[in-house]
């Protein structure tokens, strides 16, 4: 982060400096008093579990350069007298963090790309980061820092040397991506697909599309929206010519077309991409044929900001599976496909495709509940069980409240399936099921914490 003054923070956030030097310089931002380094500004956010205002003195003792608060009544009187850190009072500290991120990002002339969609956001972000890094000094938000707190914090990675920035944007309600787009104001936006994640809150796929399209709310005629042309809802999109639209997919009329797709199992995939001017072969080390679309979206976004197809191929070759996302582990003669980060019906099916493609003896799917699917949650869970039987999976082990419908449908499809009410019950018998040479998929919604099953297998002795 480049240095900014306390006075700039106050102006950007509509705040008031209660005490301290307006010329004091800030070199970082934190919302956790335990991570404060000297020179950082501490934003006292109010969370579900803790209130940052309860830790103001800790932040001062750690050497923070400024405090951004909604109230100052939690400071002991002696702290107010001795602290040289400016105290900036704002109406809402979370909103202030967002406003400061928007101001800070506006100080730089760089290529800004936003990525959203129901599935594939993080994988596409990582692919695009590697593609852009072939030509530009690039930053991106780390892990799941894609919400109204995480994305603003990610913005402060940018400094005067940054040439491109990639921001993943998540949401669970209308208006959230609008605010994120207001902060970033991307010149290029990518929408991976429109699935049924968050259907419980948004009630329809049309509302999900509306929420994802908010990423374009601050784009103009020189900006570009990159979309998955194979997605039924995105392919029918009418934008009114407000910005350029770049479609990718497997259809002949798309600006970037995928062909010659080859599944290499746990070694990844190969495919060709055809633009109007060039045909280039690509190989990525992440399994799953569905990742060809994620890669094509990333390449298209790269092309939109000046990367060529050869540079894109070089960048994609360096991409590895992200943690808990189709990450293949070898443990005592067993292959574990760790896709435990999250789950939706579309991503469950894609993961089962990968399980079916990876070489091994028995194919075992350990699957937990999928959340936020609304009134049709039973139907969507049953679809996964049926799909597992169609893909030739040998054994399904389900865990959770709704995942029992996965096992019911899998049994109806003629394969072995067993349900467990909780993870402890499953872990207690898991060693009885597993043999050397097995390939095991582990997947469920984030709230199911299916990574605990992965950890259990890693720690279990033969």
Tab-separated table of C-alpha atoms in Angstrom, residues 131-136 275 278-280 298-316:
chain	number	residue	atom	x	y	z
A	131	UNK	CA	-2.344	-14.966	-17.523
A	132	UNK	CA	-2.017	-11.261	-16.697
A	133	UNK	CA	1.193	-11.871	-14.758
A	134	UNK	CA	2.855	-12.887	-18.025
A	135	UNK	CA	2.729	-9.228	-19.076
A	136	UNK	CA	1.736	-7.057	-16.115
A	275	UNK	CA	-10.234	-16.515	-32.120
A	278	UNK	CA	-5.546	-17.358	-34.217
A	279	UNK	CA	-5.801	-20.971	-33.056
A	280	UNK	CA	-3.801	-21.850	-29.938
A	298	UNK	CA	-9.810	-15.981	-18.367
A	299	UNK	CA	-8.101	-15.901	-21.772
A	300	UNK	CA	-10.829	-13.641	-23.175
A	301	UNK	CA	-10.432	-11.233	-20.258
A	302	UNK	CA	-6.675	-11.242	-20.824
A	303	UNK	CA	-7.103	-10.522	-24.527
A	304	UNK	CA	-9.388	-7.612	-23.613
A	305	UNK	CA	-6.539	-5.868	-21.764
A	306	UNK	CA	-3.714	-6.549	-24.203
A	307	UNK	CA	-2.379	-10.038	-23.409
A	308	UNK	CA	-1.845	-12.231	-26.484
A	309	UNK	CA	-2.833	-15.887	-26.858
A	310	UNK	CA	0.732	-17.198	-26.496
A	311	UNK	CA	1.175	-15.317	-23.221
A	312	UNK	CA	-2.180	-16.675	-22.061
A	313	UNK	CA	-1.089	-20.245	-22.841
A	314	UNK	CA	2.122	-19.727	-20.888
A	315	UNK	CA	0.215	-18.348	-17.909
A	316	UNK	CA	-2.371	-21.130	-17.875
